[in-house]
Coordinates of N, CA and C in Angstrom, one line a residue:
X1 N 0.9 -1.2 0.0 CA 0.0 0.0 0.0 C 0.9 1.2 0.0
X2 N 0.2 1.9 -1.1 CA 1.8 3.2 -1.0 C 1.5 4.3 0.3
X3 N 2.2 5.5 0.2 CA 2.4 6.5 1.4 C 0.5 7.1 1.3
X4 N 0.7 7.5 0.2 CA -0.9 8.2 -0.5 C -2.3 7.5 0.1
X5 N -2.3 6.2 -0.3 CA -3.3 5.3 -0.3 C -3.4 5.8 1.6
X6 N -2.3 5.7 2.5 CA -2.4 4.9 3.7 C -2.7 6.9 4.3
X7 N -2.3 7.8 3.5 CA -2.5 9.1 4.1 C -4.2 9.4 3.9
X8 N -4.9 9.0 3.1 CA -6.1 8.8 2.6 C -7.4 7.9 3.5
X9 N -6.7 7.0 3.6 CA -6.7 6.5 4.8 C -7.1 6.7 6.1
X10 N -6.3 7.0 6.3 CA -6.1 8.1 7.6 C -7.2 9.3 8.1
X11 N -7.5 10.0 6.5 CA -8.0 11.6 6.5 C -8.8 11.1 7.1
X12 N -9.7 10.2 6.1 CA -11.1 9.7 6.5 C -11.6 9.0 7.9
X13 N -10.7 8.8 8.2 CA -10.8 8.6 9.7 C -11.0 9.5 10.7
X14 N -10.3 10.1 10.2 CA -10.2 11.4 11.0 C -11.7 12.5 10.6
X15 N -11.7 11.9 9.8 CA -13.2 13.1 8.9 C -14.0 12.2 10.2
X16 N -14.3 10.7 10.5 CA -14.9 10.3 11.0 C -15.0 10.6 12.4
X17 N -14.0 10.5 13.1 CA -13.8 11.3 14.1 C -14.5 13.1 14.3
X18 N -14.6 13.7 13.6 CA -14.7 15.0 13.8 C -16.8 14.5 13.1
X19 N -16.7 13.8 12.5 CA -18.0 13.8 12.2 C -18.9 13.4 13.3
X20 N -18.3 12.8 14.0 CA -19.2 11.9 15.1 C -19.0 12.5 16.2
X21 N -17.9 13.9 16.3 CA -17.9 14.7 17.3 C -19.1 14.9 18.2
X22 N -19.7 15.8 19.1 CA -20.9 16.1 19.2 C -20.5 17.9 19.3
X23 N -21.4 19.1 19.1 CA -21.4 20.0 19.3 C -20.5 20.5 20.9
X24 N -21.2 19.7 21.9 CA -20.3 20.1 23.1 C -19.2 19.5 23.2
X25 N -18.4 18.7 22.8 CA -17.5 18.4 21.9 C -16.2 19.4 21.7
X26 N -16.7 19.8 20.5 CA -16.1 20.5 19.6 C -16.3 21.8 20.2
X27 N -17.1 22.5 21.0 CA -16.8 23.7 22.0 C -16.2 23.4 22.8
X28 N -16.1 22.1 23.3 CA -14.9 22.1 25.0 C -13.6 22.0 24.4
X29 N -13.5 21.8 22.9 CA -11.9 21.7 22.2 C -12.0 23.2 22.1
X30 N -12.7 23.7 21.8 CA -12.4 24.9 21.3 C -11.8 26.1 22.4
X31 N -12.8 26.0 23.2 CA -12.5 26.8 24.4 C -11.0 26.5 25.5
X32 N -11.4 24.8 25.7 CA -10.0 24.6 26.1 C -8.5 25.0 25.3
X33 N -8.7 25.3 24.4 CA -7.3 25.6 23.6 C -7.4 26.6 23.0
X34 N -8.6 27.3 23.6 CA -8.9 29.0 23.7 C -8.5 28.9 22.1
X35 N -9.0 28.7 20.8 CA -9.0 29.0 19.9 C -9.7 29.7 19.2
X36 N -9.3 30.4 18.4 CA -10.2 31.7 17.5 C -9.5 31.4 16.3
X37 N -10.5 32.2 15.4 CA -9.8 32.6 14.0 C -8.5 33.3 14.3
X38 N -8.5 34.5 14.9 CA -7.0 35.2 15.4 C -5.7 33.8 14.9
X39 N -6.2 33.0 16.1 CA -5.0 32.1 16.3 C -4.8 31.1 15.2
X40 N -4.9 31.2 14.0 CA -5.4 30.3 13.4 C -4.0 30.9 12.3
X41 N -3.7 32.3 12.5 CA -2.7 32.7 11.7 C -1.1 31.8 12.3
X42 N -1.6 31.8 13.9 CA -0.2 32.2 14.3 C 1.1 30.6 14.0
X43 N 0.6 29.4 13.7 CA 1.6 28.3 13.3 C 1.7 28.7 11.9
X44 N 1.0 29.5 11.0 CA 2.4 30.1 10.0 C 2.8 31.4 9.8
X45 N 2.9 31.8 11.0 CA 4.0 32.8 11.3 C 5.2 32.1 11.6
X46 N 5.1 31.0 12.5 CA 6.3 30.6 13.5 C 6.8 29.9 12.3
X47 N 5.9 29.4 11.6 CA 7.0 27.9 10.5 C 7.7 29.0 9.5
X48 N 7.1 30.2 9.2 CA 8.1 31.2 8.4 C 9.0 31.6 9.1
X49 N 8.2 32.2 10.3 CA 9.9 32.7 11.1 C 11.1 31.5 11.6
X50 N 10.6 30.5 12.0 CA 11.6 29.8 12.7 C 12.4 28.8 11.5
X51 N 11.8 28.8 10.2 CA 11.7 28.1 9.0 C 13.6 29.0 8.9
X52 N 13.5 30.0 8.6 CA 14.2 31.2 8.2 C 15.3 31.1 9.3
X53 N 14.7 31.6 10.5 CA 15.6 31.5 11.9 C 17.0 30.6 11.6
X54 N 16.4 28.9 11.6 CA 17.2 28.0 12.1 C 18.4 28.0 10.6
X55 N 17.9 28.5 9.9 CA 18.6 28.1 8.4 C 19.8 29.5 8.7
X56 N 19.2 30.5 9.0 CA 20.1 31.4 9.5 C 21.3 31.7 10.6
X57 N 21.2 30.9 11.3 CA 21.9 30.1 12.4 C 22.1 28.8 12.0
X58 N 22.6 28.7 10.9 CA 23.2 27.5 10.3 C 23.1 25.9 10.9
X59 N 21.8 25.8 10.9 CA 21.3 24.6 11.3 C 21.3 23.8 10.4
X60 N 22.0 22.4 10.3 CA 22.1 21.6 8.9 C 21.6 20.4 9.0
X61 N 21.4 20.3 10.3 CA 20.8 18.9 10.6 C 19.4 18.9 9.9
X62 N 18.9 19.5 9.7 CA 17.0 19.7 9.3 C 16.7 19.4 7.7
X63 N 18.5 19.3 6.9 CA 18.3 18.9 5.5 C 17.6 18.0 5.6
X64 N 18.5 16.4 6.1 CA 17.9 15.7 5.9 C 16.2 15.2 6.1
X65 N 15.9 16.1 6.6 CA 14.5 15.6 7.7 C 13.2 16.3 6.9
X66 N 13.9 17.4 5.9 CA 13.0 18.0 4.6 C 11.9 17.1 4.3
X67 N 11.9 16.1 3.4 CA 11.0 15.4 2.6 C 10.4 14.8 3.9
X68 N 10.6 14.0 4.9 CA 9.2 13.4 5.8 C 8.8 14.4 6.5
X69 N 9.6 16.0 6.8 CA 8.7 16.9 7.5 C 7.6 17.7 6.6
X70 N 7.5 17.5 5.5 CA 6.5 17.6 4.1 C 5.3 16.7 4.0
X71 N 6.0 15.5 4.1 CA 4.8 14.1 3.9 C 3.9 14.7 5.5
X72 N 4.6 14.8 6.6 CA 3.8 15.0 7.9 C 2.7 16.4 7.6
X73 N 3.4 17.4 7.2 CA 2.6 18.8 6.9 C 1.6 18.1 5.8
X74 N 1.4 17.8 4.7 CA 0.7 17.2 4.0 C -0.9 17.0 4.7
X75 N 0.0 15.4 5.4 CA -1.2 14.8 6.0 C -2.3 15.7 7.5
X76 N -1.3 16.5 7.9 CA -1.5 16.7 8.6 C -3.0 18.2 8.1
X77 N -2.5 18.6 7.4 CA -3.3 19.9 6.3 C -4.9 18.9 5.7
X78 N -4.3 17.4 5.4 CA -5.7 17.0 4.4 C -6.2 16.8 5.4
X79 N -5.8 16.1 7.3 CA -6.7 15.4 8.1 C -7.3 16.7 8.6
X80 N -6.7 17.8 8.8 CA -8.0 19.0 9.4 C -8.9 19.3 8.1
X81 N -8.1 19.4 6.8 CA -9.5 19.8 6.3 C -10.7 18.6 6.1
X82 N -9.8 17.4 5.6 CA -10.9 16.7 6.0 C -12.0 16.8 7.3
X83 N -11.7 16.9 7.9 CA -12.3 17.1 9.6 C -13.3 18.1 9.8
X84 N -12.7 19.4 9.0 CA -13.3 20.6 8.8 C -14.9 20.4 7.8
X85 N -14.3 19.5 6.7 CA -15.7 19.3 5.9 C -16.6 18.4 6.7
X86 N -16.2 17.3 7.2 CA -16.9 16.6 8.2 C -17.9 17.6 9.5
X87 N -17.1 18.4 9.8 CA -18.0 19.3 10.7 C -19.0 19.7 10.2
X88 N -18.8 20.8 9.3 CA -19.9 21.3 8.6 C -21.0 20.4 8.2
X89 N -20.6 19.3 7.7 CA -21.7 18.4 6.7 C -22.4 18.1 8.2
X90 N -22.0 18.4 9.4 CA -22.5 16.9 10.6 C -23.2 18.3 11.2
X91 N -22.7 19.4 11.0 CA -23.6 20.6 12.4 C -23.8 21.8 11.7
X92 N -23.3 22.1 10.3 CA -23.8 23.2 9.9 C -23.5 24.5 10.5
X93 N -22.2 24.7 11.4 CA -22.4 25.9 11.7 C -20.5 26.2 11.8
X94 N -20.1 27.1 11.3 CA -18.5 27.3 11.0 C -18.2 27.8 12.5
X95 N -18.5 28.1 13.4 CA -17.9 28.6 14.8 C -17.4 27.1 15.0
X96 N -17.9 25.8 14.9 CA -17.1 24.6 15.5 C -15.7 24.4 14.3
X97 N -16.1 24.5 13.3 CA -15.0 24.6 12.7 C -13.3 25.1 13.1
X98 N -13.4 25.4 13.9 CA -12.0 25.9 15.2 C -11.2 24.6 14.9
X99 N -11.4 23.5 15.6 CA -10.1 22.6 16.2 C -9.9 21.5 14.9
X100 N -10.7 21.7 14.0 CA -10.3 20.6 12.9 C -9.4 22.4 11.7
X101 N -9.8 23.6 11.7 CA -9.1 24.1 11.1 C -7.6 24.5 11.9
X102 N -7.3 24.2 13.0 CA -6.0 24.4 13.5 C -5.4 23.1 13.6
X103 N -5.8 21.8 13.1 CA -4.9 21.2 12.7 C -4.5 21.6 11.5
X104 N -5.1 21.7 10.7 CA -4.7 22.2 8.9 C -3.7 23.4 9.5
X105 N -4.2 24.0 9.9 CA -3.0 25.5 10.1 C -1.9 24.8 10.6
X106 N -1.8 23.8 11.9 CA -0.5 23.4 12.0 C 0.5 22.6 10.8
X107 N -0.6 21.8 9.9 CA 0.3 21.4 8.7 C 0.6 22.3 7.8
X108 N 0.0 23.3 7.5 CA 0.4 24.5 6.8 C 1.5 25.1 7.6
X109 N 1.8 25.4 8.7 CA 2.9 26.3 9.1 C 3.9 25.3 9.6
X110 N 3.9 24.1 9.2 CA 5.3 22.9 8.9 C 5.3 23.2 7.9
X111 N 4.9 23.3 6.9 CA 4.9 23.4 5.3 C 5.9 24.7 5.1
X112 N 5.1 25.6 5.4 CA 5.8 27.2 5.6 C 7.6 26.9 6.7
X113 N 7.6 25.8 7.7 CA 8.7 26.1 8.2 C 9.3 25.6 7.1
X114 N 9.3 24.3 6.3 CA 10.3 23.7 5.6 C 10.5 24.4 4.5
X115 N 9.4 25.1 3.8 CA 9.6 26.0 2.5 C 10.5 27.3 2.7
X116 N 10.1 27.9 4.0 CA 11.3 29.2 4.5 C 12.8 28.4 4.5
X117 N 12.7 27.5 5.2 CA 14.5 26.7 5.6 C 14.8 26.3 4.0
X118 N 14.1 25.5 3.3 CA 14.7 25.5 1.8 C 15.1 26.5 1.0
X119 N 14.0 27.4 1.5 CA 14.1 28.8 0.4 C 15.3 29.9 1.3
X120 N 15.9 29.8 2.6 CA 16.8 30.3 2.7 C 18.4 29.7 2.3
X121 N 18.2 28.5 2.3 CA 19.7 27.3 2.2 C 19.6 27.8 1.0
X122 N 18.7 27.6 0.0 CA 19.5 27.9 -1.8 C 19.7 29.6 -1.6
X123 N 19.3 30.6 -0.6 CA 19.5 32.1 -1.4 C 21.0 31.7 -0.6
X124 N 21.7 31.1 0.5 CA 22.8 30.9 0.6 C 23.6 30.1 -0.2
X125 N 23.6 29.1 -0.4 CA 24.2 28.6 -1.5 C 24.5 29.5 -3.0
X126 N 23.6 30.1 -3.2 CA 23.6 31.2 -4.5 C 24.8 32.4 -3.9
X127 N 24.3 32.5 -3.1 CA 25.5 34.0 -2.6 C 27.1 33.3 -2.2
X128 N 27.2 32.0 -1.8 CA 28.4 31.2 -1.7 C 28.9 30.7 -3.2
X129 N 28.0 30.8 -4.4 CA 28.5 30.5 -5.3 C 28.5 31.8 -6.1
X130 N 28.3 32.7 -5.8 CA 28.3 33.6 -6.8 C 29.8 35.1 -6.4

């Protein structure tokens, strides 16, 4: 079974999960982890800033770790939104939508850390070769 099939997999489960949530549920995630739209920006701020940071402070250990910290952002981005459409279809109302769209925001702002750390290693490499 390839990576795809078994990430697919997974969403759906996860859609299941968030489907079968119940409203008080999905408000006691919400509240406990004091979530808003606000916060919804802030894991990709940090994956740009700290993406950039570590690459700047010549951190080299994190090449190798590129391609699986991608596959994790990936899955991590389809299982909130999956989760996210599961809500809506199950309660119809976007205020629950909170804790399935901050997982997607956390896979998006791994996405943003690894794309800042790549996109700063080659503007170094270009300025060491030029």
């Amino acid at each position: 079974m390839s990576l795809t099939q078994r990430l697919v997999i997974l969403a759906g489960l996860v859609g299941l999960l968030f489907f079968n949530a119940s409203e008080a549920q999905l408000w006691a995630a919400t509240v406990d982890y004091q979530l808003s739209w606000y916060r919804l920006g802030v894991p990709l701020a940090w994956g740009v800033v700290l993406g950039a940071l570590l690459q700047l402070l010549g951190v080299q250990q994190l090449t190798k770790w590129l391609e699986p910290l991608t596959f994790i952002s990936a899955s991590l981005t389809t299982l909130g939104l999956t989760g996210a459409a599961a809500v809506y279809v199950a309660h119809q109302q976007t205020t629950l939508l909170l804790p399935p769209f901050m997982v997607a925001a956390i896979g998006v702002g791994l996405y943003l850390f690894v794309y800042s750390y790549a996109r700063f290693a080659a503007a170094q490499r270009n300025k060491k070769e030029s």
